[in-house]
Amino acid sequence: MNKDVSLHTIVPISILGGDVDAHFFGFHGFERDQEHFAVGIGREQCDVPLVRVHSECITGDVFGSQRCDCGPQLQEALRTLKEVGGYLIYLRQEGRGIGLYSKFEAYLLQDKGLDTYEANLRLNHLADSRSFDPAVQILRALGVDQCRLLTNNPEKVAQLRAGGIDVIEQVPTGVFLTNHNRNYLQAKAVKSSHSIKL
């Protein structure tokens, strides 16, 4: 775990088509190729902010891929934060931590019948290589020691709590089922105990 993460820059940026004023936070202490960041939206300074820890997904977040639910989860989080205030923490760990090109290779294996976890293992990666320790460090740098966490992933809750963040409530995200991502969502529910009802 990186112990010396500190706040570096705060930049005001309008997002969601100019409808929302946000603050983007950069930090000292992360490697250049792992420039994790936070976005403060609305009443971000409330006593117990809502926090969404979101892992980078170029295909879903940027291009609207239907293979996952990342893009819809990101948009839902931004809309929710606009209403209640809090932080989006964006972690640069593409493809459950295996990187973009390996994720492309995993897609090809998924097209042959493997689920996302099996594909990662076949490529000699962990089923899920992500660490949520950077989110803990970001929250500490922001002065947040307790939060409500917007997630269906129990591992995020466990890792934040293990890092000393008091997660007082797990707030579920929506379920964004399409014809293309049923197997992906089912694998998350069965193999990682995500609270998803299909």
mmCIF file of C-alpha atoms in Angstrom:
data_model
loop_
_atom_site.group_PDB
_atom_site.id
_atom_site.type_symbol
_atom_site.label_atom_id
_atom_site.label_comp_id
_atom_site.label_asym_id
_atom_site.label_seq_id
_atom_site.Cartn_x
_atom_site.Cartn_y
_atom_site.Cartn_z
ATOM 1 C CA MET A 1 0.000 0.000 0.000
ATOM 2 C CA ASN A 2 1.285 3.441 -0.898
ATOM 3 C CA LYS A 3 1.601 5.335 2.404
ATOM 4 C CA ASP A 4 2.564 8.805 1.191
ATOM 5 C CA VAL A 5 -0.266 9.897 -1.080
ATOM 6 C CA SER A 6 -1.085 13.574 -0.691
ATOM 7 C CA LEU A 7 -3.308 16.089 -2.418
ATOM 8 C CA HIS A 8 -1.575 17.767 -5.367
ATOM 9 C CA THR A 9 -4.101 19.733 -7.441
ATOM 10 C CA ILE A 10 -7.768 20.694 -7.351
ATOM 11 C CA VAL A 11 -9.292 21.724 -10.665
ATOM 12 C CA PRO A 12 -12.908 22.892 -11.139
ATOM 13 C CA ILE A 13 -14.494 21.338 -14.237
ATOM 14 C CA SER A 14 -18.114 21.346 -15.414
ATOM 15 C CA ILE A 15 -19.288 17.848 -16.335
ATOM 16 C CA LEU A 16 -22.410 16.088 -17.616
ATOM 17 C CA GLY A 17 -22.814 18.539 -20.479
ATOM 18 C CA GLY A 18 -22.047 21.526 -18.280
ATOM 19 C CA ASP A 19 -24.905 20.666 -15.936
ATOM 20 C CA VAL A 20 -22.720 19.854 -12.922
ATOM 21 C CA ASP A 21 -19.809 21.707 -11.358
ATOM 22 C CA ALA A 22 -17.204 19.283 -10.054
ATOM 23 C CA HIS A 23 -13.716 19.380 -8.573
ATOM 24 C CA PHE A 24 -11.077 17.018 -9.959
ATOM 25 C CA PHE A 25 -8.399 16.065 -7.422
ATOM 26 C CA GLY A 26 -4.898 14.928 -8.384
ATOM 27 C CA PHE A 27 -2.446 13.372 -5.938
ATOM 28 C CA HIS A 28 1.273 13.046 -5.260
ATOM 29 C CA GLY A 29 2.516 9.520 -4.648
ATOM 30 C CA PHE A 30 1.088 7.460 -7.484
ATOM 31 C CA GLU A 31 3.188 6.168 -10.371
ATOM 32 C CA ARG A 32 2.770 8.142 -13.590
ATOM 33 C CA ASP A 33 1.025 5.251 -15.355
ATOM 34 C CA GLN A 34 -1.329 4.863 -12.375
ATOM 35 C CA GLU A 35 -2.596 8.415 -11.977
ATOM 36 C CA HIS A 36 -5.688 7.651 -9.913
ATOM 37 C CA PHE A 37 -7.921 10.645 -9.252
ATOM 38 C CA ALA A 38 -11.069 11.739 -7.451
ATOM 39 C CA VAL A 39 -14.018 13.854 -8.519
ATOM 40 C CA GLY A 40 -15.918 15.816 -5.883
ATOM 41 C CA ILE A 41 -19.514 16.561 -6.792
ATOM 42 C CA GLY A 42 -22.243 18.467 -4.995
ATOM 43 C CA ARG A 43 -22.084 18.575 -1.216
ATOM 44 C CA GLU A 44 -18.823 16.636 -1.157
ATOM 45 C CA GLN A 45 -17.861 17.959 2.283
ATOM 46 C CA CYS A 46 -20.819 16.382 4.121
ATOM 47 C CA ASP A 47 -20.057 14.373 7.262
ATOM 48 C CA VAL A 48 -20.529 10.954 5.650
ATOM 49 C CA PRO A 49 -20.144 11.349 1.884
ATOM 50 C CA LEU A 50 -21.378 8.902 -0.681
ATOM 51 C CA VAL A 51 -18.357 7.394 -2.473
ATOM 52 C CA ARG A 52 -18.184 5.441 -5.706
ATOM 53 C CA VAL A 53 -14.897 3.597 -6.317
ATOM 54 C CA HIS A 54 -14.819 2.988 -10.069
ATOM 55 C CA SER A 55 -12.170 1.061 -11.989
ATOM 56 C CA GLU A 56 -11.222 2.383 -15.400
ATOM 57 C CA CYS A 57 -12.978 0.736 -18.342
ATOM 58 C CA ILE A 58 -12.120 2.467 -21.609
ATOM 59 C CA THR A 59 -14.437 0.255 -23.654
ATOM 60 C CA GLY A 60 -17.436 0.755 -21.360
ATOM 61 C CA ASP A 61 -16.862 4.216 -19.893
ATOM 62 C CA VAL A 62 -15.827 5.926 -23.120
ATOM 63 C CA PHE A 63 -17.216 3.843 -25.977
ATOM 64 C CA GLY A 64 -20.380 2.436 -24.388
ATOM 65 C CA SER A 65 -19.469 -1.237 -24.771
ATOM 66 C CA GLN A 66 -22.350 -3.591 -24.053
ATOM 67 C CA ARG A 67 -20.017 -6.374 -22.821
ATOM 68 C CA CYS A 68 -20.046 -4.970 -19.284
ATOM 69 C CA ASP A 69 -22.031 -2.620 -17.060
ATOM 70 C CA CYS A 70 -19.175 -0.188 -16.334
ATOM 71 C CA GLY A 71 -20.407 2.750 -18.411
ATOM 72 C CA PRO A 72 -23.957 2.683 -17.018
ATOM 73 C CA GLN A 73 -22.600 2.315 -13.472
ATOM 74 C CA LEU A 74 -20.348 5.338 -13.976
ATOM 75 C CA GLN A 75 -23.197 7.458 -15.347
ATOM 76 C CA GLU A 76 -25.510 6.334 -12.533
ATOM 77 C CA ALA A 77 -22.863 7.264 -9.961
ATOM 78 C CA LEU A 78 -22.422 10.742 -11.441
ATOM 79 C CA ARG A 79 -26.175 11.353 -11.465
ATOM 80 C CA THR A 80 -26.532 10.097 -7.890
ATOM 81 C CA LEU A 81 -23.598 12.182 -6.667
ATOM 82 C CA LYS A 82 -25.140 15.224 -8.333
ATOM 83 C CA GLU A 83 -28.199 14.711 -6.118
ATOM 84 C CA VAL A 84 -26.594 13.802 -2.786
ATOM 85 C CA GLY A 85 -22.967 14.925 -3.043
ATOM 86 C CA GLY A 86 -19.783 12.971 -2.509
ATOM 87 C CA TYR A 87 -16.820 11.573 -4.394
ATOM 88 C CA LEU A 88 -16.141 9.420 -7.413
ATOM 89 C CA ILE A 89 -12.737 7.757 -7.102
ATOM 90 C CA TYR A 90 -11.461 6.686 -10.513
ATOM 91 C CA LEU A 91 -8.819 3.967 -10.328
ATOM 92 C CA ARG A 92 -6.612 3.385 -13.366
ATOM 93 C CA GLN A 93 -6.757 -0.428 -13.349
ATOM 94 C CA GLU A 94 -8.229 -1.439 -16.664
ATOM 95 C CA GLY A 95 -9.650 -4.911 -17.157
ATOM 96 C CA ARG A 96 -9.736 -5.837 -13.477
ATOM 97 C CA GLY A 97 -6.102 -4.826 -13.323
ATOM 98 C CA ILE A 98 -4.752 -6.754 -16.334
ATOM 99 C CA GLY A 99 -4.506 -3.789 -18.720
ATOM 100 C CA LEU A 100 -6.291 -2.859 -21.913
ATOM 101 C CA TYR A 101 -4.488 -5.149 -24.376
ATOM 102 C CA SER A 102 -4.855 -8.167 -22.102
ATOM 103 C CA LYS A 103 -8.524 -7.282 -21.744
ATOM 104 C CA PHE A 104 -8.832 -7.425 -25.530
ATOM 105 C CA GLU A 105 -7.296 -10.917 -25.443
ATOM 106 C CA ALA A 106 -9.715 -11.877 -22.671
ATOM 107 C CA TYR A 107 -12.611 -10.710 -24.847
ATOM 108 C CA LEU A 108 -11.555 -13.185 -27.542
ATOM 109 C CA LEU A 109 -11.514 -15.997 -24.992
ATOM 110 C CA GLN A 110 -14.935 -14.919 -23.720
ATOM 111 C CA ASP A 111 -16.211 -15.187 -27.284
ATOM 112 C CA LYS A 112 -15.152 -18.863 -27.106
ATOM 113 C CA GLY A 113 -17.212 -19.472 -23.972
ATOM 114 C CA LEU A 114 -15.019 -18.524 -21.015
ATOM 115 C CA ASP A 115 -16.301 -16.061 -18.457
ATOM 116 C CA THR A 116 -14.277 -12.984 -17.499
ATOM 117 C CA TYR A 117 -12.583 -14.647 -14.531
ATOM 118 C CA GLU A 118 -11.704 -17.804 -16.465
ATOM 119 C CA ALA A 119 -10.332 -15.735 -19.350
ATOM 120 C CA ASN A 120 -8.040 -13.771 -17.027
ATOM 121 C CA LEU A 121 -6.737 -16.995 -15.489
ATOM 122 C CA ARG A 122 -6.163 -18.533 -18.938
ATOM 123 C CA LEU A 123 -3.993 -15.499 -19.746
ATOM 124 C CA ASN A 124 -1.917 -16.162 -16.582
ATOM 125 C CA HIS A 125 -3.396 -13.258 -14.631
ATOM 126 C CA LEU A 126 -5.299 -13.357 -11.388
ATOM 127 C CA ALA A 127 -9.059 -13.622 -11.814
ATOM 128 C CA ASP A 128 -9.203 -10.074 -10.409
ATOM 129 C CA SER A 129 -5.879 -8.235 -10.000
ATOM 130 C CA ARG A 130 -7.313 -5.030 -8.594
ATOM 131 C CA SER A 131 -6.379 -3.426 -5.316
ATOM 132 C CA PHE A 132 -8.594 -0.833 -3.719
ATOM 133 C CA ASP A 133 -5.786 0.426 -1.470
ATOM 134 C CA PRO A 134 -5.368 3.515 -3.704
ATOM 135 C CA ALA A 135 -8.983 4.435 -2.896
ATOM 136 C CA VAL A 136 -8.153 4.234 0.809
ATOM 137 C CA GLN A 137 -5.154 6.528 0.295
ATOM 138 C CA ILE A 138 -7.226 9.010 -1.718
ATOM 139 C CA LEU A 139 -9.965 9.123 0.889
ATOM 140 C CA ARG A 140 -7.400 9.737 3.634
ATOM 141 C CA ALA A 141 -5.796 12.521 1.586
ATOM 142 C CA LEU A 142 -9.257 14.073 1.215
ATOM 143 C CA GLY A 143 -9.843 13.832 4.964
ATOM 144 C CA VAL A 144 -12.573 11.203 4.632
ATOM 145 C CA ASP A 145 -12.517 8.458 7.252
ATOM 146 C CA GLN A 146 -16.089 7.206 6.868
ATOM 147 C CA CYS A 147 -18.422 6.931 3.911
ATOM 148 C CA ARG A 148 -21.410 5.327 2.313
ATOM 149 C CA LEU A 149 -20.096 3.158 -0.529
ATOM 150 C CA LEU A 150 -21.997 2.888 -3.812
ATOM 151 C CA THR A 151 -21.214 -0.660 -4.960
ATOM 152 C CA ASN A 152 -22.453 -4.208 -5.424
ATOM 153 C CA ASN A 153 -18.933 -5.548 -4.828
ATOM 154 C CA PRO A 154 -18.304 -6.861 -1.292
ATOM 155 C CA GLU A 155 -14.539 -6.874 -1.918
ATOM 156 C CA LYS A 156 -14.514 -3.078 -2.216
ATOM 157 C CA VAL A 157 -16.252 -2.800 1.140
ATOM 158 C CA ALA A 158 -13.843 -5.292 2.737
ATOM 159 C CA GLN A 159 -10.700 -3.608 1.387
ATOM 160 C CA LEU A 160 -11.784 -0.113 2.403
ATOM 161 C CA ARG A 161 -12.639 -1.330 5.892
ATOM 162 C CA ALA A 162 -9.328 -3.192 6.141
ATOM 163 C CA GLY A 163 -7.606 0.075 5.218
ATOM 164 C CA GLY A 164 -9.278 1.923 8.063
ATOM 165 C CA ILE A 165 -12.195 3.571 6.238
ATOM 166 C CA ASP A 166 -15.465 3.141 8.117
ATOM 167 C CA VAL A 167 -17.973 2.059 5.478
ATOM 168 C CA ILE A 168 -21.194 2.665 7.361
ATOM 169 C CA GLU A 169 -23.464 1.593 4.504
ATOM 170 C CA GLN A 170 -23.184 -0.328 1.252
ATOM 171 C CA VAL A 171 -25.518 1.356 -1.245
ATOM 172 C CA PRO A 172 -26.328 -0.953 -4.186
ATOM 173 C CA THR A 173 -25.998 0.193 -7.771
ATOM 174 C CA GLY A 174 -28.581 -0.531 -10.395
ATOM 175 C CA VAL A 175 -28.488 -3.689 -12.488
ATOM 176 C CA PHE A 176 -27.788 -2.828 -16.116
ATOM 177 C CA LEU A 177 -28.619 -6.037 -17.942
ATOM 178 C CA THR A 178 -28.364 -6.242 -21.729
ATOM 179 C CA ASN A 179 -28.432 -9.103 -24.223
ATOM 180 C CA HIS A 180 -24.636 -8.830 -24.373
ATOM 181 C CA ASN A 181 -23.629 -8.769 -20.704
ATOM 182 C CA ARG A 182 -25.773 -11.438 -19.003
ATOM 183 C CA ASN A 183 -22.866 -13.905 -18.680
ATOM 184 C CA TYR A 184 -20.591 -11.124 -17.410
ATOM 185 C CA LEU A 185 -23.077 -10.109 -14.701
ATOM 186 C CA GLN A 186 -23.841 -13.711 -13.797
ATOM 187 C CA ALA A 187 -20.126 -14.433 -13.322
ATOM 188 C CA LYS A 188 -19.812 -11.424 -11.008
ATOM 189 C CA ALA A 189 -22.775 -12.604 -8.948
ATOM 190 C CA VAL A 190 -21.684 -16.263 -8.723
ATOM 191 C CA LYS A 191 -17.887 -15.984 -8.513
ATOM 192 C CA SER A 192 -17.414 -12.700 -6.617
ATOM 193 C CA SER A 193 -20.667 -12.543 -4.623
ATOM 194 C CA HIS A 194 -21.746 -9.232 -6.159
ATOM 195 C CA SER A 195 -25.228 -8.300 -4.977
ATOM 196 C CA ILE A 196 -26.816 -8.529 -8.421
ATOM 197 C CA LYS A 197 -30.280 -9.942 -9.011
ATOM 198 C CA LEU A 198 -30.753 -10.998 -12.620
#
